[in-house]
PDB file of C-alpha atoms in Angstrom:
ATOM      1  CA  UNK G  30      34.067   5.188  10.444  1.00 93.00           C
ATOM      2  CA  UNK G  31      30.928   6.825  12.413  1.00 94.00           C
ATOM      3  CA  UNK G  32      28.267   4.365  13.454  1.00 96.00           C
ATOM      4  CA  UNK G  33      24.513   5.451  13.796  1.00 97.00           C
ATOM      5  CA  UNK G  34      21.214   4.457  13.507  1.00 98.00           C
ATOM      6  CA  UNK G  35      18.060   5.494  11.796  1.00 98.00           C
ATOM      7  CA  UNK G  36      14.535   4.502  12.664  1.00 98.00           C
ATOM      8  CA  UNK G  37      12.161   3.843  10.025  1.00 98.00           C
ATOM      9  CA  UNK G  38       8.498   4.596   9.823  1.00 98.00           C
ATOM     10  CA  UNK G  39       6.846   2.522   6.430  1.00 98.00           C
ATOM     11  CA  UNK G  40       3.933   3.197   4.922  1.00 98.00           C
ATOM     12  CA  UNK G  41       1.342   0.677   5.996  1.00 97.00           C
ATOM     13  CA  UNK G  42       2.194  -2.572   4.277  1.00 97.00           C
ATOM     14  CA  UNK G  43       5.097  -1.189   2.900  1.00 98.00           C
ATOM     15  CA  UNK G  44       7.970  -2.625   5.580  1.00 98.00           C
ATOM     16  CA  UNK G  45       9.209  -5.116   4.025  1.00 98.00           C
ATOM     17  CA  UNK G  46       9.913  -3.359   0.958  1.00 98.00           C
ATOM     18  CA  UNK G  47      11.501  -0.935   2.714  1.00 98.00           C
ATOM     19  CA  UNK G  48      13.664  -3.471   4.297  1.00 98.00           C
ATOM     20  CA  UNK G  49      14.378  -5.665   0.978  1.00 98.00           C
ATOM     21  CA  UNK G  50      15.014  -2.302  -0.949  1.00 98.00           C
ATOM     22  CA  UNK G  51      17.554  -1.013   1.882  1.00 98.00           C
ATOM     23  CA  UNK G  52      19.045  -4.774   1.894  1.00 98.00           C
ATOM     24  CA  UNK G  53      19.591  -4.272  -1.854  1.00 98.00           C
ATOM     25  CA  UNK G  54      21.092  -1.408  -2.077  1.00 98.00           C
ATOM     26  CA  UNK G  55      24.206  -2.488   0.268  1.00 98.00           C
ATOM     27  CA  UNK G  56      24.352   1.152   2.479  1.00 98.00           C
ATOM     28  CA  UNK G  57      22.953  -0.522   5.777  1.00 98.00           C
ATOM     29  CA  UNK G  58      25.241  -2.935   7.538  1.00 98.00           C
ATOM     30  CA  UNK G  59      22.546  -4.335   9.877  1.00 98.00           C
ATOM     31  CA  UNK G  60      18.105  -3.981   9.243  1.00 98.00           C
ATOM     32  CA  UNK G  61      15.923  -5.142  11.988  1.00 98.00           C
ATOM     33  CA  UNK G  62      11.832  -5.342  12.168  1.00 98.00           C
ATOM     34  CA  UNK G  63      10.634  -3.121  14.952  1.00 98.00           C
ATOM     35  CA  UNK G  64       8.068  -3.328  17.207  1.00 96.00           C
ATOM     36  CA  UNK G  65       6.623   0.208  18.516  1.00 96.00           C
ATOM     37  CA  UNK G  66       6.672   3.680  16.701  1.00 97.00           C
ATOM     38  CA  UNK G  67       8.906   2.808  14.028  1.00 98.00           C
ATOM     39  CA  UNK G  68       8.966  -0.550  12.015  1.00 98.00           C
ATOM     40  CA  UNK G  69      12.565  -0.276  10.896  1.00 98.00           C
ATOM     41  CA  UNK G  70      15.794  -0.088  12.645  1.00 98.00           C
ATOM     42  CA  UNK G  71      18.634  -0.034  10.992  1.00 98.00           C
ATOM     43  CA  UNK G  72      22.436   0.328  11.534  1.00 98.00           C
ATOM     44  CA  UNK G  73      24.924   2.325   9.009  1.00 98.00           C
ATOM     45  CA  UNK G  74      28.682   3.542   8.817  1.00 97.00           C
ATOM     46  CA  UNK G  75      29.680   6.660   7.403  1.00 97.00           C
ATOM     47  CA  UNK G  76      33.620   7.744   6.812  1.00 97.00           C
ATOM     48  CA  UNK G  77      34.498  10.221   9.656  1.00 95.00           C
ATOM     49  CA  UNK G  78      34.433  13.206   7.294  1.00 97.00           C
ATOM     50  CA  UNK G  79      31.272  12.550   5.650  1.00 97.00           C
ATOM     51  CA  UNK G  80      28.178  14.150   7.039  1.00 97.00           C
ATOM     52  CA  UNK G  81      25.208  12.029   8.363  1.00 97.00           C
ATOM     53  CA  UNK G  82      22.251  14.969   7.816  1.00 97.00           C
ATOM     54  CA  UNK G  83      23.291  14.524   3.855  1.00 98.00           C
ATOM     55  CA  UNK G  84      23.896  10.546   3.928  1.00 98.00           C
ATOM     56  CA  UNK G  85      20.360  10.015   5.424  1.00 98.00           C
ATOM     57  CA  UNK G  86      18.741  13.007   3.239  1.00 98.00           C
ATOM     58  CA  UNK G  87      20.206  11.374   0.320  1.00 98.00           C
ATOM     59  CA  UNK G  88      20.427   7.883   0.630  1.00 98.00           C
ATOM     60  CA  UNK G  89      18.237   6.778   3.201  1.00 98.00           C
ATOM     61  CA  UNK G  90      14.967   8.760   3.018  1.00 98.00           C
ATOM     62  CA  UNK G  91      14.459   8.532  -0.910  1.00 98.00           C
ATOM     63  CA  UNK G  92      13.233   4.560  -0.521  1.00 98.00           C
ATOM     64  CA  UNK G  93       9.497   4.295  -1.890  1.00 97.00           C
ATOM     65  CA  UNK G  94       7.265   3.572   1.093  1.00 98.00           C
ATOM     66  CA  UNK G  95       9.252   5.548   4.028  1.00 98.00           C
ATOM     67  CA  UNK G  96       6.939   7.970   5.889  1.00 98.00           C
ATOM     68  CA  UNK G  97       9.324   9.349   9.183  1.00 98.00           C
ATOM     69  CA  UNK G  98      12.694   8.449  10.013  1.00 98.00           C
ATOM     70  CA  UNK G  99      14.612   9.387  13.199  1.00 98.00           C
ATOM     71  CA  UNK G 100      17.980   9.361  13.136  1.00 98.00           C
ATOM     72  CA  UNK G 101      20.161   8.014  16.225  1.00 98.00           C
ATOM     73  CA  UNK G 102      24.057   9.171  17.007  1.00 96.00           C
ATOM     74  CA  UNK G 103      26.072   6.902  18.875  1.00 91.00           C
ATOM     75  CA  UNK G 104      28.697   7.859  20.849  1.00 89.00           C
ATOM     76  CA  UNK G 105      30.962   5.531  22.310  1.00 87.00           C
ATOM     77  CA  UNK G 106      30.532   1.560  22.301  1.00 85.00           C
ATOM     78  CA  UNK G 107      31.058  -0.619  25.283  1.00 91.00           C
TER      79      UNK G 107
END
């Protein structure tokens, strides 16, 4: 399995739909509230021949009330 993270920009007033509709759906294994640039931060795992440009494309981006999302590949955990 390949761990990243994606950053999540909402539309104002729109976070915690975001959040409850990612929750929901059961792709994210962790969703935290943000302070900063981004108001979402949230962990997935992908198998190891899936691609993570599609998986976020496809199943990340297409929530209602997501404006930006930056996507963050992890390498090795300590």
């Amino acid at each position: 399995m390949i761990p990243f993270f994606v950053k999540i920009k909402c539309q104002l007033g729109k976070t915690y739909l975001v959040a409850n509709a990612i929750a929901d759906a059961e792709i994210a294994s962790e969703i935290y509230s943000t302070s900063g640039d981004y108001d979402l931060l949230a962990k997935f795992y992908i198998n190891d021949d899936d691609d993570i440009g599609h998986f976020v494309a496809e199943k990340v981006q297409v929530f209602e009330g997501i404006q930006d999302t930056k996507t963050i590949i992890t390498f090795k955990a300590f």
